[in-house]
Amino acid sequence: MSTSTSTSRATAFEDRLRTVARERYHDRHPFNVRMHQGELTPDELRRWILNRFHYQRHIPVKDALVLAKLDGPQLRRMWLRRIEEHDGRAEGEGGIERWLRLGEAAGLDRARLLSGAEVLPGVRLAVDGYVNFCRLRSPLEAVAASLTELSAPGIMRTRIAAFERHYRWIDADGLAYFRSRETQGRQDSGEALGLVLDWARTEADQERAVAALAFKCDVLWSLLDAIDYADGKERP
Amino acid sequence: MSTSTSTSRATAFEDRLRTVARERYHDRHPFNVRMHQGELTPDELRRWILNRFHYQRHIPVKDALVLAKLDGPQLRRMWLRRIEEHDGRAEGEGGIERWLRLGEAAGLDRARLLSGAEVLPGVRLAVDGYVNFCRLRSPLEAVAASLTELSAPGIMRTRIAAFERHYRWIDADGLAYFRSRETQGRQDSGEALGLVLDWARTEADQERAVAALAFKCDVLWSLLDAIDYADGKERP
């Protein structure tokens, strides 16, 4: 294979990943569209915050499982930073804490989020599915699944603007999580994309990486399905 | 159960753990005894350094698997420090790097250690066994298995003295790994013991914790068996 063919194949692969991350991303989900258009009721928004917290609190778990697959101190140092970002370097810091504050700003007691008692079955299954994917699949697939973060900075910008405009009853301090992910998502996805492009040299590996990313898009989509469906459907 | 019975049961449990960590620890293994008595040839010492490196480089892997089992940012922050200790916060730092320098001080090129080509099958199996134990067992068992570190500061002190006395051909700078573990082993084992005492409230759980620690002692022992047995037994 000539260098230019190899380069164009690599570019085509990156384009495919970026296309999947864009076209199958959950920003197009009807529930998210309604959120960003300011159409959610306070109860709907709280249901989303509470259920999405179940996903948030499992991010360090899946990242520890990815970490265990990475070879050598250099790669692990890079991935370890993600766990630190979510758990914080000290008490009262980190992404999980910021999400709890978002909940409080929306009138949800942190004990209610931490108990997990109200998490919807579909949300639990989606999160379990993602954690187990990272536990059981190859390093390439586990890292490729994280590439939904290619679309994270965009959705965060839109979301912050939407909250500031439509949901003023939520204190602006509560939006710190979204703000931090705008920057962090860019670094995370840049590093992960570098690894995936470096590792997936065969066509079979590239297919596996694209499928992993599509799977992860389905996880996030399915999570919103469950939250959207639950409207007015309290279990007897 | 009265408070005093409960307290005495907790103390008896801690005593059992400390007894296993002391009596089944690999400092009593014939190969280690010979090492500390200054009886190893340079080739034997190098065989130990090279094979033990296979264990060292898997410590962050098993710790990432333990991390994935821990509930909440506070516990994970505590355990994350162990991974940082071994991988280092930056290039050129950390326990793995210090072990590579021990190898260099003993005349082993770091590329030879990093390739892993000369690792003995029994050592590979022992390390796989430990990593899989941490992957598959309960958080309690995975953490209890780390309690061999209760005996680490002691063995490190003796080892440093033995190396300084008997193996002067190894530069003293090469012993930095042993020095760092003397302090670090104390902190690590203190934290892990706290968790195990807190979590193992039933007799069944205490039995499982003691069995996990005994298993880990067997891992370290078996590793030295393989290294000791290999003497003069190059495979055809």
Coordinates of N, CA and C in Angstrom, one line a residue, chain A:
Chain A
M1 N 0.9 -1.2 0.0 CA 0.0 0.0 0.0 C 0.9 1.2 0.0
S2 N 0.6 2.2 -0.9 CA 1.4 3.4 -0.9 C 1.1 4.3 0.3
T3 N 2.0 5.2 0.5 CA 1.8 6.1 1.7 C 0.6 6.9 1.5
S4 N 0.3 7.4 0.3 CA -0.8 8.3 0.1 C -2.2 7.5 0.3
T5 N -2.2 6.2 -0.2 CA -3.4 5.4 0.0 C -3.6 5.2 1.5
S6 N -2.5 4.8 2.2 CA -2.5 4.6 3.6 C -3.0 5.8 4.4
T7 N -2.5 7.0 4.0 CA -3.0 8.3 4.6 C -4.5 8.5 4.3
S8 N -4.9 8.3 3.1 CA -6.3 8.6 2.8 C -7.2 7.6 3.4
R9 N -6.7 6.3 3.6 CA -7.5 5.4 4.4 C -7.7 5.8 5.8
A10 N -6.5 6.3 6.4 CA -6.6 6.8 7.8 C -7.6 8.0 7.9
T11 N -7.5 8.9 6.9 CA -8.4 10.0 6.9 C -9.9 9.6 6.8
A12 N -10.1 8.6 5.9 CA -11.5 8.1 5.7 C -12.0 7.5 7.0
F13 N -11.1 6.8 7.7 CA -11.5 6.2 9.0 C -11.9 7.3 10.0
E14 N -11.0 8.3 10.1 CA -11.3 9.4 11.1 C -12.7 10.1 10.7
D15 N -12.9 10.2 9.4 CA -14.2 10.8 9.0 C -15.3 10.0 9.4
R16 N -15.2 8.7 9.2 CA -16.3 7.8 9.6 C -16.6 7.9 11.1
L17 N -15.5 7.9 11.9 CA -15.7 8.1 13.4 C -16.4 9.4 13.7
R18 N -16.0 10.5 13.0 CA -16.6 11.8 13.3 C -18.0 11.8 12.9
T19 N -18.3 11.2 11.7 CA -19.7 11.1 11.2 C -20.6 10.4 12.2
V20 N -20.2 9.2 12.7 CA -21.0 8.5 13.7 C -21.2 9.3 14.9
A21 N -20.1 9.9 15.4 CA -20.2 10.7 16.6 C -21.2 11.9 16.5
R22 N -21.3 12.4 15.2 CA -22.1 13.6 15.0 C -23.6 13.1 14.7
E23 N -23.7 12.1 13.9 CA -25.1 11.8 13.4 C -25.9 10.9 14.4
R24 N -25.2 10.1 15.2 CA -25.9 9.2 16.1 C -25.9 9.8 17.5
Y25 N -25.4 11.0 17.7 CA -25.2 11.6 19.0 C -26.6 11.9 19.6
H26 N -26.7 11.8 20.9 CA -28.0 12.0 21.6 C -28.5 13.5 21.6
D27 N -27.7 14.4 21.0 CA -28.2 15.8 21.0 C -29.5 15.8 20.0
R28 N -29.6 14.8 19.2 CA -30.8 14.8 18.3 C -32.0 14.0 18.9
H29 N -31.8 13.5 20.0 CA -32.9 12.7 20.7 C -34.0 13.7 21.0
P30 N -35.3 13.3 20.7 CA -36.4 14.2 21.0 C -36.4 14.9 22.4
F31 N -36.0 14.1 23.4 CA -36.0 14.6 24.8 C -34.9 15.7 24.9
N32 N -33.8 15.5 24.3 CA -32.7 16.5 24.4 C -33.1 17.8 23.5
V33 N -33.7 17.5 22.4 CA -34.2 18.7 21.6 C -35.2 19.5 22.4
R34 N -36.1 18.8 23.1 CA -37.0 19.6 23.9 C -36.3 20.3 25.1
M35 N -35.3 19.6 25.6 CA -34.6 20.3 26.7 C -33.9 21.6 26.2
H36 N -33.3 21.5 25.1 CA -32.6 22.7 24.6 C -33.5 23.8 24.1
Q37 N -34.7 23.4 23.7 CA -35.7 24.4 23.3 C -36.5 25.0 24.4
G38 N -36.1 24.5 25.6 CA -36.8 25.1 26.8 C -38.1 24.6 27.1
E39 N -38.4 23.4 26.6 CA -39.8 22.9 26.7 C -40.0 21.9 27.9
L40 N -38.9 21.6 28.6 CA -39.1 20.6 29.7 C -39.7 21.3 30.9
T41 N -40.6 20.5 31.6 CA -41.1 21.0 32.9 C -40.0 20.8 33.9
P42 N -40.1 21.5 35.0 CA -39.2 21.3 36.1 C -39.1 19.8 36.5
D43 N -40.2 19.1 36.5 CA -40.2 17.7 36.9 C -39.4 16.8 35.9
E44 N -39.6 17.1 34.6 CA -38.9 16.4 33.5 C -37.4 16.7 33.7
L45 N -37.0 17.9 33.9 CA -35.6 18.3 34.0 C -35.0 17.6 35.2
R46 N -35.7 17.5 36.3 CA -35.2 16.8 37.5 C -35.1 15.3 37.2
R47 N -36.0 14.8 36.5 CA -36.0 13.3 36.2 C -34.7 13.0 35.4
W48 N -34.4 13.9 34.5 CA -33.2 13.8 33.7 C -31.9 13.9 34.5
I49 N -31.9 14.9 35.4 CA -30.7 15.1 36.2 C -30.5 13.9 37.1
L50 N -31.6 13.4 37.7 CA -31.5 12.3 38.7 C -31.0 11.0 37.9
N51 N -31.6 10.7 36.8 CA -31.2 9.5 36.1 C -29.9 9.6 35.4
R52 N -29.6 10.7 34.9 CA -28.3 10.9 34.2 C -27.1 10.8 35.3
F53 N -27.4 11.1 36.5 CA -26.4 11.0 37.6 C -26.0 9.5 37.7
H54 N -26.9 8.6 37.4 CA -26.5 7.2 37.5 C -25.4 6.9 36.5
Y55 N -25.5 7.5 35.3 CA -24.5 7.4 34.3 C -23.2 8.1 34.8
Q56 N -23.3 9.3 35.3 CA -22.1 10.1 35.7 C -21.3 9.3 36.7
R57 N -22.0 8.7 37.7 CA -21.3 8.1 38.8 C -20.6 6.8 38.4
H58 N -20.9 6.3 37.2 CA -20.3 5.1 36.7 C -19.1 5.4 35.7
I59 N -18.9 6.7 35.4 CA -17.8 7.0 34.5 C -16.5 6.6 35.1
P60 N -16.2 6.9 36.3 CA -14.9 6.5 36.9 C -14.7 5.0 36.9
V61 N -15.8 4.3 37.1 CA -15.8 2.8 37.1 C -15.4 2.3 35.7
K62 N -16.0 2.7 34.7 CA -15.7 2.3 33.3 C -14.2 2.7 33.0
D63 N -13.9 3.9 33.5 CA -12.5 4.4 33.2 C -11.4 3.6 33.9
A64 N -11.8 3.1 35.1 CA -10.8 2.2 35.8 C -10.7 0.9 35.0
L65 N -11.8 0.4 34.4 CA -11.7 -0.8 33.7 C -10.9 -0.6 32.4
V66 N -11.0 0.5 31.8 CA -10.2 0.8 30.6 C -8.7 0.9 31.0
L67 N -8.5 1.6 32.1 CA -7.1 1.8 32.7 C -6.4 0.4 32.8
A68 N -7.2 -0.6 33.3 CA -6.6 -1.9 33.6 C -6.2 -2.6 32.3
K69 N -6.7 -2.1 31.1 CA -6.3 -2.7 29.8 C -5.2 -2.0 29.2
L70 N -4.7 -0.8 29.7 CA -3.7 0.0 29.0 C -2.3 -0.5 29.4
D71 N -1.5 -0.4 28.5 CA -0.1 -1.0 28.6 C 0.9 0.1 28.9
G72 N 1.4 0.1 30.2 CA 2.5 1.0 30.5 C 2.1 2.3 31.2
P73 N 3.0 2.8 32.0 CA 2.8 4.0 32.8 C 2.3 5.2 32.0
Q74 N 2.9 5.4 30.8 CA 2.5 6.6 30.0 C 1.1 6.7 29.6
L75 N 0.6 5.6 29.0 CA -0.8 5.5 28.7 C -1.7 5.6 29.9
R76 N -1.3 4.9 30.9 CA -2.2 4.9 32.1 C -2.3 6.3 32.8
R77 N -1.1 7.0 32.8 CA -1.2 8.4 33.4 C -2.2 9.2 32.6
M78 N -2.2 9.1 31.3 CA -3.1 9.9 30.5 C -4.6 9.5 30.9
W79 N -4.9 8.3 31.0 CA -6.3 7.9 31.3 C -6.6 8.1 32.8
L80 N -5.7 8.0 33.7 CA -5.9 8.3 35.1 C -6.5 9.6 35.3
R81 N -6.1 10.6 34.5 CA -6.5 12.0 34.7 C -8.1 12.1 34.5
R82 N -8.6 11.2 33.7 CA -10.1 11.2 33.6 C -10.8 10.8 34.9
I83 N -10.2 9.8 35.6 CA -10.8 9.4 36.8 C -10.7 10.5 37.8
E84 N -9.5 11.2 37.9 CA -9.4 12.4 38.7 C -10.4 13.5 38.4
E85 N -10.6 13.7 37.1 CA -11.5 14.7 36.7 C -12.9 14.5 37.4
H86 N -13.3 13.2 37.4 CA -14.7 12.9 37.8 C -14.8 12.8 39.4
D87 N -13.7 12.1 39.9 CA -13.8 11.9 41.4 C -13.2 13.1 42.1
G88 N -12.4 14.0 41.5 CA -11.8 15.1 42.1 C -10.5 14.7 42.8
R89 N -9.6 15.6 43.0 CA -8.3 15.4 43.7 C -8.5 15.4 45.2
A90 N -9.6 16.1 45.6 CA -9.9 16.2 47.0 C -11.4 16.3 47.2
E91 N -11.9 16.1 48.4 CA -13.3 16.1 48.8 C -13.9 17.4 48.3
G92 N -15.1 17.4 47.7 CA -15.7 18.6 47.3 C -15.3 19.1 45.9
E93 N -14.4 18.3 45.2 CA -14.1 18.6 43.9 C -14.5 17.6 42.9
G94 N -14.4 17.8 41.6 CA -14.6 16.8 40.6 C -16.0 16.8 40.0
G95 N -16.1 16.1 38.9 CA -17.4 16.1 38.1 C -18.6 15.5 38.8
I96 N -18.4 14.5 39.6 CA -19.5 13.9 40.3 C -20.1 14.9 41.3
E97 N -19.2 15.6 42.0 CA -19.6 16.6 42.9 C -20.3 17.8 42.2
R98 N -19.8 18.1 41.0 CA -20.4 19.2 40.2 C -21.8 18.8 39.8
W99 N -22.0 17.5 39.5 CA -23.4 17.1 39.1 C -24.3 17.1 40.3
L100 N -23.8 16.7 41.5 CA -24.6 16.8 42.7 C -25.1 18.2 42.9
R101 N -24.2 19.2 42.6 CA -24.6 20.6 42.8 C -25.6 21.1 41.8
L102 N -25.5 20.5 40.6 CA -26.5 20.8 39.5 C -27.9 20.3 40.1
G103 N -27.9 19.1 40.7 CA -29.1 18.6 41.3 C -29.6 19.5 42.3
E104 N -28.8 19.9 43.2 CA -29.2 20.8 44.3 C -29.8 22.1 43.7
A105 N -29.1 22.7 42.7 CA -29.6 23.9 42.1 C -31.0 23.7 41.5
A106 N -31.3 22.4 41.1 CA -32.6 22.2 40.5 C -33.6 21.7 41.6
G107 N -33.2 21.7 42.8 CA -34.1 21.4 43.9 C -34.1 19.9 44.3
L108 N -33.0 19.2 43.9 CA -32.9 17.8 44.2 C -31.9 17.6 45.3
D109 N -32.3 17.1 46.4 CA -31.4 16.8 47.5 C -30.3 15.8 47.1
R110 N -29.1 16.0 47.5 CA -28.0 15.1 47.0 C -28.2 13.7 47.6
A111 N -28.9 13.6 48.7 CA -29.1 12.2 49.3 C -30.0 11.4 48.3
R112 N -30.9 12.1 47.7 CA -31.9 11.5 46.7 C -31.1 11.0 45.5
L113 N -30.2 11.8 45.0 CA -29.3 11.3 43.9 C -28.4 10.1 44.3
L114 N -27.8 10.3 45.5 CA -26.9 9.3 45.9 C -27.5 7.9 46.2
S115 N -28.8 8.0 46.7 CA -29.4 6.7 47.0 C -29.6 5.8 45.8
G116 N -29.9 6.5 44.6 CA -30.1 5.7 43.4 C -31.4 5.0 43.3
A117 N -32.3 5.2 44.3 CA -33.5 4.4 44.4 C -34.5 4.7 43.3
E118 N -34.4 6.0 42.7 CA -35.4 6.3 41.7 C -34.9 6.1 40.3
V119 N -33.7 5.5 40.1 CA -33.2 5.4 38.8 C -34.1 4.4 38.0
L120 N -34.4 4.7 36.8 CA -35.3 3.9 35.9 C -34.5 2.6 35.5
P121 N -35.3 1.5 35.3 CA -34.6 0.3 34.9 C -33.9 0.4 33.6
G122 N -34.5 1.1 32.6 CA -33.8 1.3 31.3 C -32.5 2.0 31.4
V123 N -32.4 2.9 32.4 CA -31.2 3.7 32.6 C -30.1 2.8 33.2
R124 N -30.6 2.0 34.2 CA -29.6 1.0 34.8 C -29.1 0.1 33.8
L125 N -29.9 -0.4 32.9 CA -29.5 -1.4 31.9 C -28.5 -0.8 30.9
A126 N -28.8 0.5 30.5 CA -27.9 1.2 29.6 C -26.5 1.4 30.2
V127 N -26.5 1.8 31.5 CA -25.2 2.0 32.1 C -24.5 0.7 32.4
D128 N -25.2 -0.3 32.8 CA -24.6 -1.6 33.0 C -24.0 -2.1 31.7
G129 N -24.7 -1.9 30.6 CA -24.3 -2.3 29.3 C -23.0 -1.7 28.9
Y130 N -22.9 -0.4 29.2 CA -21.7 0.4 28.8 C -20.5 -0.1 29.7
V131 N -20.7 -0.2 31.0 CA -19.6 -0.6 31.9 C -19.1 -2.0 31.5
N132 N -20.0 -2.9 31.2 CA -19.6 -4.3 30.8 C -18.9 -4.3 29.5
F133 N -19.3 -3.4 28.6 CA -18.6 -3.3 27.3 C -17.1 -2.9 27.6
C134 N -16.9 -2.0 28.5 CA -15.5 -1.6 28.8 C -14.8 -2.7 29.6
R135 N -15.5 -3.5 30.3 CA -14.9 -4.5 31.1 C -14.5 -5.7 30.2
L136 N -15.3 -6.0 29.1 CA -15.1 -7.2 28.4 C -14.5 -7.1 27.0
R137 N -14.6 -5.9 26.4 CA -14.0 -5.7 25.1 C -12.6 -5.3 25.0
S138 N -12.0 -5.3 23.8 CA -10.6 -4.9 23.7 C -10.3 -3.5 24.1
P139 N -9.1 -3.2 24.3 CA -8.7 -1.8 24.6 C -9.2 -0.9 23.5
L140 N -9.0 -1.3 22.3 CA -9.4 -0.4 21.1 C -10.9 -0.1 21.2
E141 N -11.7 -1.1 21.4 CA -13.2 -0.9 21.5 C -13.6 -0.1 22.7
A142 N -12.9 -0.3 23.8 CA -13.3 0.4 25.0 C -12.9 1.9 24.8
V143 N -11.8 2.2 24.2 CA -11.4 3.6 24.0 C -12.2 4.2 22.9
A144 N -12.5 3.5 21.8 CA -13.3 4.0 20.7 C -14.7 4.4 21.2
A145 N -15.2 3.6 22.2 CA -16.6 3.9 22.7 C -16.6 5.3 23.4
S146 N -15.5 5.7 23.9 CA -15.4 7.0 24.6 C -15.5 8.2 23.6
L147 N -15.4 7.9 22.3 CA -15.3 9.0 21.3 C -16.6 9.8 21.1
T148 N -17.7 9.4 21.8 CA -18.9 10.3 21.8 C -18.4 11.7 22.3
E149 N -17.3 11.8 23.0 CA -16.8 13.0 23.5 C -16.4 14.0 22.4
L150 N -16.2 13.5 21.2 CA -16.0 14.4 20.1 C -17.1 15.4 19.9
S151 N -18.3 14.9 20.3 CA -19.5 15.8 20.2 C -19.8 16.5 21.5
A152 N -19.1 16.3 22.5 CA -19.4 16.8 23.9 C -19.3 18.3 23.9
P153 N -18.2 18.9 23.5 CA -18.1 20.4 23.6 C -19.2 21.1 22.9
G154 N -19.7 20.6 21.8 CA -20.8 21.3 21.1 C -22.1 21.2 21.9
I155 N -22.4 20.0 22.4 CA -23.7 19.9 23.1 C -23.6 20.7 24.4
M156 N -22.4 20.8 25.0 CA -22.3 21.6 26.3 C -22.6 23.1 26.0
R157 N -22.0 23.6 25.0 CA -22.2 25.0 24.6 C -23.7 25.3 24.5
T158 N -24.4 24.5 23.6 CA -25.8 24.7 23.4 C -26.6 24.6 24.7
R159 N -26.2 23.6 25.5 CA -26.9 23.3 26.8 C -26.8 24.5 27.7
I160 N -25.6 25.0 27.9 CA -25.4 26.1 28.8 C -26.3 27.3 28.4
A161 N -26.2 27.6 27.1 CA -27.1 28.7 26.5 C -28.5 28.4 26.8
A162 N -29.0 27.2 26.6 CA -30.4 26.8 26.8 C -30.8 27.0 28.2
F163 N -29.9 26.5 29.1 CA -30.3 26.6 30.6 C -30.3 28.1 31.0
E164 N -29.4 28.9 30.5 CA -29.3 30.3 30.9 C -30.5 31.1 30.4
R165 N -31.0 30.6 29.3 CA -32.2 31.3 28.7 C -33.5 30.8 29.2
H166 N -33.7 29.4 29.2 CA -35.0 28.9 29.5 C -35.2 28.4 30.9
Y167 N -34.2 28.1 31.6 CA -34.4 27.5 32.9 C -33.7 28.3 34.0
R168 N -34.1 29.6 34.1 CA -33.5 30.6 35.0 C -33.7 30.2 36.4
W169 N -34.7 29.4 36.7 CA -34.9 28.9 38.1 C -33.8 28.1 38.6
I170 N -32.9 27.6 37.7 CA -31.7 26.9 38.1 C -30.6 27.9 38.2
D171 N -30.0 28.0 39.4 CA -28.9 28.9 39.6 C -27.7 28.6 38.7
A172 N -27.1 29.7 38.1 CA -26.1 29.6 37.2 C -24.9 28.8 37.7
D173 N -24.6 28.8 39.0 CA -23.5 28.1 39.6 C -23.7 26.6 39.4
G174 N -25.0 26.2 39.3 CA -25.3 24.8 39.1 C -24.8 24.2 37.7
L175 N -24.4 25.1 36.8 CA -24.0 24.7 35.5 C -22.5 24.4 35.4
A176 N -21.8 24.4 36.5 CA -20.3 24.3 36.5 C -19.9 23.0 35.8
Y177 N -20.7 21.9 35.9 CA -20.4 20.6 35.3 C -20.3 20.8 33.8
F178 N -21.4 21.4 33.2 CA -21.4 21.6 31.7 C -20.2 22.4 31.3
R179 N -19.9 23.5 32.0 CA -18.7 24.3 31.7 C -17.4 23.6 31.7
S180 N -17.2 22.7 32.7 CA -15.9 22.0 32.8 C -15.8 21.0 31.6
R181 N -17.0 20.4 31.2 CA -16.9 19.4 30.2 C -16.6 20.0 28.8
E182 N -16.9 21.2 28.6 CA -16.7 21.9 27.3 C -15.2 21.8 27.0
T183 N -14.4 22.2 28.0 CA -12.9 22.1 27.8 C -12.4 20.7 27.9
Q184 N -12.9 19.9 28.9 CA -12.3 18.6 29.2 C -12.7 17.6 28.1
G185 N -13.9 17.7 27.5 CA -14.3 16.9 26.5 C -13.4 17.0 25.3
R186 N -12.9 18.2 25.0 CA -12.0 18.4 23.9 C -10.7 17.7 24.1
Q187 N -10.1 17.8 25.3 CA -8.8 17.1 25.6 C -9.0 15.6 25.6
D188 N -10.1 15.1 26.2 CA -10.3 13.7 26.3 C -10.5 13.1 24.9
S189 N -11.3 13.7 24.1 CA -11.6 13.1 22.8 C -10.4 13.2 21.9
G190 N -9.6 14.2 22.0 CA -8.3 14.4 21.2 C -7.4 13.2 21.6
E191 N -7.2 12.9 22.9 CA -6.3 11.9 23.3 C -6.8 10.5 22.8
A192 N -8.1 10.3 23.0 CA -8.7 9.0 22.7 C -8.7 8.8 21.1
L193 N -8.9 9.8 20.4 CA -8.9 9.7 18.9 C -7.5 9.3 18.5
G194 N -6.5 9.9 19.1 CA -5.1 9.6 18.7 C -4.8 8.1 18.9
L195 N -5.3 7.6 20.0 CA -5.1 6.2 20.3 C -5.8 5.3 19.3
V196 N -7.0 5.6 19.0 CA -7.8 4.8 18.1 C -7.2 4.8 16.7
L197 N -6.8 6.0 16.2 CA -6.2 6.0 14.9 C -4.9 5.3 14.9
D198 N -4.2 5.3 16.0 CA -2.9 4.6 16.0 C -3.1 3.1 16.1
W199 N -4.1 2.6 16.8 CA -4.2 1.2 17.1 C -5.0 0.5 15.9
A200 N -5.9 1.2 15.3 CA -6.8 0.5 14.3 C -6.2 0.5 12.9
R201 N -5.3 -0.4 12.7 CA -4.5 -0.4 11.4 C -5.2 -1.3 10.3
T202 N -5.9 -2.3 10.8 CA -6.5 -3.2 9.8 C -8.0 -2.7 9.6
E203 N -8.6 -3.2 8.5 CA -10.0 -2.8 8.2 C -10.9 -3.4 9.3
A204 N -10.5 -4.7 9.7 CA -11.4 -5.3 10.7 C -11.4 -4.5 12.0
D205 N -10.2 -4.0 12.4 CA -10.1 -3.2 13.6 C -10.9 -1.9 13.5
Q206 N -10.8 -1.3 12.3 CA -11.5 0.0 12.1 C -13.0 -0.3 12.2
E207 N -13.5 -1.4 11.6 CA -14.9 -1.7 11.7 C -15.3 -1.9 13.2
R208 N -14.5 -2.6 14.0 CA -14.8 -2.8 15.4 C -14.8 -1.4 16.1
A209 N -13.9 -0.5 15.8 CA -13.9 0.8 16.4 C -15.2 1.6 16.1
V210 N -15.6 1.6 14.9 CA -16.8 2.3 14.5 C -18.0 1.7 15.2
A211 N -18.0 0.3 15.2 CA -19.2 -0.3 15.9 C -19.2 0.0 17.4
A212 N -18.0 0.1 18.0 CA -18.0 0.4 19.4 C -18.5 1.8 19.7
L213 N -18.2 2.8 18.8 CA -18.7 4.1 18.9 C -20.2 4.2 18.7
A214 N -20.7 3.4 17.7 CA -22.1 3.4 17.4 C -22.8 2.8 18.6
F215 N -22.2 1.8 19.2 CA -22.8 1.2 20.4 C -23.0 2.2 21.6
K216 N -21.9 3.0 21.8 CA -21.9 4.0 22.8 C -23.0 5.0 22.5
C217 N -23.1 5.4 21.3 CA -24.2 6.4 20.9 C -25.6 5.8 21.3
D218 N -25.7 4.5 21.1 CA -27.0 3.8 21.4 C -27.2 3.8 22.9
V219 N -26.1 3.7 23.7 CA -26.3 3.7 25.2 C -26.9 5.0 25.6
L220 N -26.3 6.1 25.1 CA -26.7 7.5 25.5 C -28.1 7.7 25.0
W221 N -28.4 7.2 23.8 CA -29.8 7.4 23.2 C -30.8 6.7 24.0
S222 N -30.5 5.5 24.4 CA -31.4 4.6 25.1 C -31.7 5.1 26.5
L223 N -30.7 5.7 27.1 CA -30.9 6.4 28.4 C -31.9 7.5 28.3
L224 N -31.9 8.3 27.2 CA -32.9 9.3 27.1 C -34.3 8.7 26.7
D225 N -34.3 7.6 25.9 CA -35.5 6.9 25.7 C -36.3 6.6 27.0
A226 N -35.5 6.0 27.9 CA -36.1 5.5 29.2 C -36.6 6.7 30.0
I227 N -35.9 7.8 30.0 CA -36.3 9.0 30.7 C -37.5 9.6 30.1
D228 N -37.5 9.7 28.7 CA -38.6 10.3 28.0 C -39.9 9.5 28.2
Y229 N -39.7 8.1 28.1 CA -40.9 7.2 28.1 C -41.6 7.3 29.5
A230 N -40.7 7.5 30.5 CA -41.3 7.4 31.9 C -42.3 8.5 32.3
D231 N -42.5 9.5 31.4 CA -43.4 10.6 31.7 C -44.8 10.1 32.0
G232 N -45.2 10.4 33.2 CA -46.5 10.1 33.7 C -46.8 8.6 33.8
K233 N -45.7 7.8 33.8 CA -45.9 6.3 33.9 C -45.3 5.8 35.2
E234 N -45.7 6.4 36.3 CA -45.3 5.8 37.6 C -45.7 4.4 37.7
R235 N -44.8 3.5 38.2 CA -45.2 2.1 38.3 C -46.1 1.9 39.5
P236 N -47.1 1.1 39.3 CA -48.1 0.9 40.4 C -47.5 0.2 41.6

